[in-house]
mmCIF file of C-alpha atoms in Angstrom:
data_model
loop_
_atom_site.group_PDB
_atom_site.id
_atom_site.type_symbol
_atom_site.label_atom_id
_atom_site.label_comp_id
_atom_site.label_asym_id
_atom_site.label_seq_id
_atom_site.Cartn_x
_atom_site.Cartn_y
_atom_site.Cartn_z
ATOM 1 C CA GLN A 1 0.000 0.000 0.000
ATOM 2 C CA VAL A 2 1.298 3.432 -0.938
ATOM 3 C CA GLN A 3 0.353 6.515 1.012
ATOM 4 C CA LEU A 4 1.245 10.089 0.151
ATOM 5 C CA VAL A 5 0.827 12.907 2.658
ATOM 6 C CA GLU A 6 1.294 16.527 1.644
ATOM 7 C CA SER A 7 2.135 19.353 4.022
ATOM 8 C CA GLY A 8 3.357 22.919 3.937
ATOM 9 C CA GLY A 9 0.374 24.673 2.445
ATOM 10 C CA GLY A 10 -0.951 27.927 3.803
ATOM 11 C CA LEU A 11 -1.671 31.576 3.146
ATOM 12 C CA VAL A 12 1.010 33.743 1.559
ATOM 13 C CA GLN A 13 1.105 37.157 -0.059
ATOM 14 C CA ALA A 14 1.725 37.561 -3.755
ATOM 15 C CA GLY A 15 5.439 37.477 -4.469
ATOM 16 C CA GLY A 16 6.106 35.224 -1.515
ATOM 17 C CA SER A 17 7.309 31.637 -1.299
ATOM 18 C CA LEU A 18 6.152 28.334 0.095
ATOM 19 C CA ARG A 19 7.644 24.873 0.126
ATOM 20 C CA LEU A 20 5.345 21.893 -0.012
ATOM 21 C CA SER A 21 6.427 18.452 1.100
ATOM 22 C CA CYS A 22 5.032 15.060 0.230
ATOM 23 C CA ALA A 23 5.996 12.168 2.474
ATOM 24 C CA ALA A 24 5.562 8.714 1.012
ATOM 25 C CA SER A 25 5.280 5.251 2.425
ATOM 26 C CA GLY A 26 6.343 2.178 0.532
ATOM 27 C CA ARG A 27 9.613 0.428 0.034
ATOM 28 C CA THR A 28 10.123 1.345 -3.603
ATOM 29 C CA PHE A 29 9.869 5.132 -3.388
ATOM 30 C CA GLY A 30 13.164 5.452 -5.193
ATOM 31 C CA SER A 31 11.618 3.799 -8.241
ATOM 32 C CA TRP A 32 8.701 6.188 -8.658
ATOM 33 C CA THR A 33 8.241 9.247 -10.772
ATOM 34 C CA MET A 34 6.653 11.866 -8.522
ATOM 35 C CA GLY A 35 4.310 14.543 -9.730
ATOM 36 C CA TRP A 36 2.590 17.641 -8.406
ATOM 37 C CA PHE A 37 -0.845 18.743 -9.542
ATOM 38 C CA ARG A 38 -3.236 21.445 -8.456
ATOM 39 C CA GLN A 39 -6.925 22.179 -8.619
ATOM 40 C CA ALA A 40 -8.441 25.605 -8.215
ATOM 41 C CA PRO A 41 -12.125 26.088 -7.330
ATOM 42 C CA GLY A 42 -14.323 25.490 -10.324
ATOM 43 C CA LYS A 43 -11.432 24.296 -12.467
ATOM 44 C CA GLU A 44 -10.082 20.955 -13.521
ATOM 45 C CA ARG A 45 -7.001 19.510 -11.925
ATOM 46 C CA GLU A 46 -3.876 20.536 -13.782
ATOM 47 C CA PHE A 47 -0.330 19.306 -14.012
ATOM 48 C CA VAL A 48 2.298 21.385 -12.208
ATOM 49 C CA GLY A 49 5.464 19.361 -12.573
ATOM 50 C CA CYS A 50 7.157 16.022 -12.064
ATOM 51 C CA ILE A 51 10.526 14.536 -11.251
ATOM 52 C CA SER A 52 12.133 11.272 -12.244
ATOM 53 C CA TRP A 53 13.075 8.550 -9.772
ATOM 54 C CA SER A 54 16.679 9.721 -9.699
ATOM 55 C CA GLY A 55 15.874 13.400 -9.587
ATOM 56 C CA GLY A 56 17.860 13.862 -12.747
ATOM 57 C CA SER A 57 14.934 14.829 -14.955
ATOM 58 C CA THR A 58 12.056 17.206 -14.398
ATOM 59 C CA ASP A 59 9.147 18.597 -16.361
ATOM 60 C CA TYR A 60 7.103 21.686 -15.548
ATOM 61 C CA ALA A 61 3.954 23.308 -16.783
ATOM 62 C CA ASP A 62 4.623 26.549 -18.627
ATOM 63 C CA SER A 63 2.620 28.466 -16.021
ATOM 64 C CA VAL A 64 5.116 27.634 -13.251
ATOM 65 C CA LYS A 65 8.367 27.197 -15.158
ATOM 66 C CA GLY A 66 11.097 29.354 -13.657
ATOM 67 C CA ARG A 67 9.145 29.906 -10.442
ATOM 68 C CA PHE A 68 8.586 26.391 -9.077
ATOM 69 C CA THR A 69 11.196 23.719 -8.452
ATOM 70 C CA ILE A 70 10.652 20.058 -7.649
ATOM 71 C CA SER A 71 13.238 18.055 -5.747
ATOM 72 C CA ARG A 72 13.312 14.779 -3.893
ATOM 73 C CA ASP A 73 15.162 13.025 -1.121
ATOM 74 C CA ASN A 74 14.859 9.287 -1.656
ATOM 75 C CA ALA A 75 16.433 8.511 1.708
ATOM 76 C CA LYS A 76 13.623 10.445 3.396
ATOM 77 C CA LYS A 77 10.986 9.254 0.916
ATOM 78 C CA THR A 78 9.967 12.850 0.416
ATOM 79 C CA VAL A 79 9.397 15.059 -2.598
ATOM 80 C CA TYR A 80 9.309 18.840 -2.412
ATOM 81 C CA LEU A 81 7.734 21.641 -4.374
ATOM 82 C CA GLN A 82 9.474 24.967 -3.855
ATOM 83 C CA MET A 83 7.187 27.748 -5.019
ATOM 84 C CA ASN A 84 8.621 31.236 -5.478
ATOM 85 C CA SER A 85 7.161 34.459 -6.840
ATOM 86 C CA LEU A 86 3.689 33.218 -6.050
ATOM 87 C CA LYS A 87 0.717 34.759 -7.800
ATOM 88 C CA PRO A 88 -2.965 34.833 -6.821
ATOM 89 C CA GLU A 89 -3.655 32.481 -9.726
ATOM 90 C CA ASP A 90 -1.498 29.859 -8.010
ATOM 91 C CA THR A 91 -4.214 29.506 -5.383
ATOM 92 C CA ALA A 92 -5.372 25.891 -5.398
ATOM 93 C CA VAL A 93 -5.312 22.593 -3.601
ATOM 94 C CA TYR A 94 -1.981 20.978 -4.404
ATOM 95 C CA TYR A 95 -1.666 17.228 -4.733
ATOM 96 C CA CYS A 96 1.331 14.994 -5.026
ATOM 97 C CA ALA A 97 1.154 11.793 -6.993
ATOM 98 C CA ALA A 98 3.311 8.778 -7.736
ATOM 99 C CA ARG A 99 3.656 6.500 -10.707
ATOM 100 C CA TYR A 100 5.811 3.624 -11.789
ATOM 101 C CA GLY A 101 7.523 4.616 -14.991
ATOM 102 C CA SER A 102 8.871 7.627 -16.808
ATOM 103 C CA LEU A 103 7.887 11.279 -16.541
ATOM 104 C CA SER A 104 4.249 11.889 -17.285
ATOM 105 C CA ARG A 105 1.799 14.764 -17.187
ATOM 106 C CA TRP A 106 -1.244 12.540 -16.940
ATOM 107 C CA GLU A 107 -1.167 8.988 -15.627
ATOM 108 C CA TYR A 108 -0.422 8.486 -11.963
ATOM 109 C CA ASP A 109 -1.137 5.494 -9.746
ATOM 110 C CA TYR A 110 -1.301 7.035 -6.275
ATOM 111 C CA TRP A 111 -2.488 10.382 -4.954
ATOM 112 C CA GLY A 112 -2.246 12.337 -1.737
ATOM 113 C CA GLN A 113 -5.126 14.103 -0.030
ATOM 114 C CA GLY A 114 -3.968 17.584 -0.997
ATOM 115 C CA THR A 115 -2.882 20.734 0.780
ATOM 116 C CA GLN A 116 -4.391 24.188 0.325
ATOM 117 C CA VAL A 117 -2.282 27.050 -0.972
ATOM 118 C CA THR A 118 -3.819 30.506 -0.943
ATOM 119 C CA VAL A 119 -2.033 33.500 -2.416
ATOM 120 C CA SER A 120 -3.428 36.887 -1.514
ATOM 121 C CA SER A 121 -3.029 39.942 -3.734
#
């Protein structure tokens, strides 16, 4: 059984920063591609970014490229989303997800419960 638990969300002013964490259970964390997604009220869930099992490859949505950075610590079974220069339009529930296989913007096997990020103007 795989469990993903996000933390680090909160309220921040525009231009500020937050770092989200996603702690995973499971013995094969180091084999998973990890992704971050978000869903704003009234909108569909959208891809934010993902990182390969080794951390050597990443992919980001154009809307966050240059502002957000994904990293991982396989020893701690944790993936991070560093969010800088936050904008009000970044307000959403952020989810982490895991999949067996290569980088993907769509197909993930496991999901966390989400953490709220609110950016005030």
